[in-house]
Amino acid sequence: MFFEKNKQKIIILSLFIFAFCIRIYDVHSYSLWFDEALNFRLSSLPWETLWISNFDPTPPLYYSLLKLYITSTTSEFYLRLPSVIFGSGTVVVFYAICKLKFSTYSSVIASILFSLSVHQVMYSQEARVYAMALFFGLCMLYVTLLYIFEQKERYKLLFWYVLTAILALYSHNIVVFYILAANLLAFYFFIKETRFNALKYWILANGIVFLLWLPWPLVTVLSGEENSFNWLQHKTFLEFINATLISIKLYPYPNSIFLNLVFFVFLFAAGIFSLKDKNKKFLISIYVIAFSAIFLVWLTGYIRPILMYRTILISSVLIYLLLPFLLERLNKSLTLLSFSVLIIIHAFALYSFNQNNYSENEQWKQTVAETLSTKTQKILMCSPAPTFATNYYLNDPSVMELSLSQDDSELITLNADLANVMENIDNSIEETLERKPFSFADNAIFIKSHCSKRKLAIIESNFNLQELKVDVYKGIDLYQVEYKQSNR
């Protein structure tokens, strides 16, 4: 009796706990990488820099959340914990979306498999904004589907739409494409079904969303800060399809898509065959969201490339939302057989991913450990934001860390005391830098990561570089350095 009465609550709690356990496993063992270290740095900035100036192209909500509790000694575990929680919550929202049109049985099976998605787990284990943005964005789309499917005006739903839309928009700019998808769906169905009263209130709700969001793009423009994704390149249509298929990640090796393709074709076919049944409206919604949140992201690349695996994180959500269409067509025996096979495939892919660390993360922890083993007293850096990546693991206060200045005109000594940076967050970044000339040390080490050709040319013009370890730590190269004779 108790189970039947609280069945959905128990299922939701169980799914969250299961997803949480998958995502929390070994989350502390991976090294912080460049983007995570950069987030750590940005979260230590003053509130006015986070919210008023466009210091970073990403909206400030995630940085503000980190800022509320991080310190100089916050571990990798706690830095990544918000992403673990939001990623686990995304599985619950996924289940709720499935339940709009499918049975509890099919929805639970699809949600369990979705919780094992390597694409989702990977971004739920990084101290970055993407798990948070997807959670709020998916909540917004869920509320949108509720408002469309329920065939009546519910003002409480519009309130939740406005709230989740604003939280999503202030998490990441990519959510603009989710909002566009929600509006394409609303306008299409409301006009088709002549629900003009619902459309009127929908337009009003979106007007409120726009007014609440407007300060961010205005501040972005008026601050005069320039943001650039010019390191990205536009992908061809075949590269776009390949990237979308890779996001399924049923096969353990990052760039292998055969199994992913087979899985997608089966699900897509199941969806096509469902176009005439009661779930046609739901299927159209999935395709419209995919058009806006994936295809248009790629198409925008003709203006400015923005398509990356993380900007189409929703791709794996939409692919797995096709799974119930297949499950609903199978009898229980075939469903259990399919579920068993897919569980084995997903578990193998996730295990292999964890064991081989098939991610884009640079291994700064290992790099710093190797550097310190050389008994170096000076580290020369060439990286866009080196100090927070290295200082997080640099426990030797006698080691001086140096980098090129912002205009590449001189070498500067970075504040190697992260605790001091955190305690003086009211100061600007420039005020945390102590400018000193580089004095030669026999055991100086050069760490190269994300180094532009121009910066590297400046380093090479002043120093002799002797390779120690090249590309051993995923995009990080180590060199022994000494002044060139002409500079001594």
mmCIF file of N, CA and C in Angstrom, residues 33-34 359-364 367 381-384 446-452 469-479:
data_model
loop_
_atom_site.group_PDB
_atom_site.id
_atom_site.type_symbol
_atom_site.label_atom_id
_atom_site.label_comp_id
_atom_site.label_asym_id
_atom_site.label_seq_id
_atom_site.Cartn_x
_atom_site.Cartn_y
_atom_site.Cartn_z
ATOM 1 N N TRP A 33 41.707 20.246 -14.864
ATOM 2 C CA TRP A 33 42.322 20.623 -16.131
ATOM 3 C C TRP A 33 42.073 22.095 -16.382
ATOM 4 N N PHE A 34 42.491 22.574 -17.547
ATOM 5 C CA PHE A 34 42.553 24.008 -17.808
ATOM 6 C C PHE A 34 41.238 24.729 -17.517
ATOM 7 N N SER A 359 39.090 11.405 -21.909
ATOM 8 C CA SER A 359 38.496 12.732 -21.837
ATOM 9 C C SER A 359 39.501 13.742 -22.360
ATOM 10 N N GLU A 360 39.073 14.999 -22.412
ATOM 11 C CA GLU A 360 39.947 16.041 -22.933
ATOM 12 C C GLU A 360 40.805 16.681 -21.836
ATOM 13 N N ASN A 361 40.748 16.156 -20.637
ATOM 14 C CA ASN A 361 41.405 16.791 -19.495
ATOM 15 C C ASN A 361 42.924 16.716 -19.567
ATOM 16 N N GLU A 362 43.574 17.867 -19.432
ATOM 17 C CA GLU A 362 45.015 17.851 -19.210
ATOM 18 C C GLU A 362 45.286 17.390 -17.784
ATOM 19 N N GLN A 363 46.405 16.767 -17.598
ATOM 20 C CA GLN A 363 46.722 16.178 -16.288
ATOM 21 C C GLN A 363 47.716 17.070 -15.536
ATOM 22 N N TRP A 364 47.193 18.152 -14.960
ATOM 23 C CA TRP A 364 48.057 19.103 -14.274
ATOM 24 C C TRP A 364 48.618 18.526 -12.983
ATOM 25 N N THR A 367 51.567 16.573 -13.996
ATOM 26 C CA THR A 367 52.585 17.480 -14.529
ATOM 27 C C THR A 367 53.351 18.168 -13.407
ATOM 28 N N MET A 381 55.885 29.412 -17.607
ATOM 29 C CA MET A 381 54.616 28.943 -18.152
ATOM 30 C C MET A 381 54.300 29.617 -19.478
ATOM 31 N N CYS A 382 53.635 28.862 -20.344
ATOM 32 C CA CYS A 382 53.032 29.449 -21.533
ATOM 33 C C CYS A 382 51.648 28.835 -21.658
ATOM 34 N N SER A 383 50.683 29.505 -21.080
ATOM 35 C CA SER A 383 49.315 29.008 -21.050
ATOM 36 C C SER A 383 48.407 30.198 -20.774
ATOM 37 N N PRO A 384 47.180 30.206 -21.291
ATOM 38 C CA PRO A 384 46.304 31.378 -21.093
ATOM 39 C C PRO A 384 46.021 31.696 -19.631
ATOM 40 N N PHE A 446 60.111 24.549 -18.201
ATOM 41 C CA PHE A 446 59.122 25.230 -19.025
ATOM 42 C C PHE A 446 57.947 24.275 -19.247
ATOM 43 N N ILE A 447 56.737 24.736 -18.891
ATOM 44 C CA ILE A 447 55.515 23.968 -19.112
ATOM 45 C C ILE A 447 54.718 24.643 -20.222
ATOM 46 N N LYS A 448 54.462 23.907 -21.291
ATOM 47 C CA LYS A 448 53.740 24.462 -22.436
ATOM 48 C C LYS A 448 52.368 23.803 -22.559
ATOM 49 N N SER A 449 51.331 24.636 -22.559
ATOM 50 C CA SER A 449 49.975 24.137 -22.738
ATOM 51 C C SER A 449 49.116 25.252 -23.329
ATOM 52 N N HIS A 450 48.366 24.953 -24.385
ATOM 53 C CA HIS A 450 47.551 25.961 -25.052
ATOM 54 C C HIS A 450 48.390 27.189 -25.409
ATOM 55 N N CYS A 451 49.590 26.957 -25.860
ATOM 56 C CA CYS A 451 50.525 28.057 -26.135
ATOM 57 C C CYS A 451 50.433 28.460 -27.603
ATOM 58 N N SER A 452 50.171 29.732 -27.840
ATOM 59 C CA SER A 452 50.076 30.206 -29.221
ATOM 60 C C SER A 452 51.453 30.233 -29.867
ATOM 61 N N LYS A 469 59.537 15.784 -21.355
ATOM 62 C CA LYS A 469 58.413 14.912 -21.689
ATOM 63 C C LYS A 469 57.457 15.707 -22.557
ATOM 64 N N VAL A 470 57.135 15.165 -23.706
ATOM 65 C CA VAL A 470 56.295 15.874 -24.662
ATOM 66 C C VAL A 470 54.964 15.143 -24.803
ATOM 67 N N ASP A 471 53.876 15.876 -24.566
ATOM 68 C CA ASP A 471 52.519 15.368 -24.745
ATOM 69 C C ASP A 471 52.261 14.068 -23.980
ATOM 70 N N VAL A 472 52.909 13.951 -22.833
ATOM 71 C CA VAL A 472 52.666 12.785 -21.982
ATOM 72 C C VAL A 472 51.421 13.022 -21.127
ATOM 73 N N TYR A 473 51.213 14.270 -20.752
ATOM 74 C CA TYR A 473 50.117 14.610 -19.861
ATOM 75 C C TYR A 473 48.979 15.300 -20.610
ATOM 76 N N LYS A 474 48.609 14.743 -21.754
ATOM 77 C CA LYS A 474 47.457 15.200 -22.536
ATOM 78 C C LYS A 474 47.521 16.692 -22.851
ATOM 79 N N GLY A 475 48.358 17.035 -23.791
ATOM 80 C CA GLY A 475 48.438 18.414 -24.242
ATOM 81 C C GLY A 475 49.383 19.277 -23.448
ATOM 82 N N ILE A 476 50.147 18.708 -22.529
ATOM 83 C CA ILE A 476 51.119 19.461 -21.738
ATOM 84 C C ILE A 476 52.514 18.931 -22.053
ATOM 85 N N ASP A 477 53.420 19.823 -22.425
ATOM 86 C CA ASP A 477 54.799 19.445 -22.728
ATOM 87 C C ASP A 477 55.732 20.040 -21.680
ATOM 88 N N LEU A 478 56.773 19.291 -21.334
ATOM 89 C CA LEU A 478 57.754 19.739 -20.343
ATOM 90 C C LEU A 478 59.122 19.895 -20.995
ATOM 91 N N TYR A 479 59.823 20.993 -20.661
ATOM 92 C CA TYR A 479 61.154 21.266 -21.191
ATOM 93 C C TYR A 479 62.054 21.776 -20.076
#
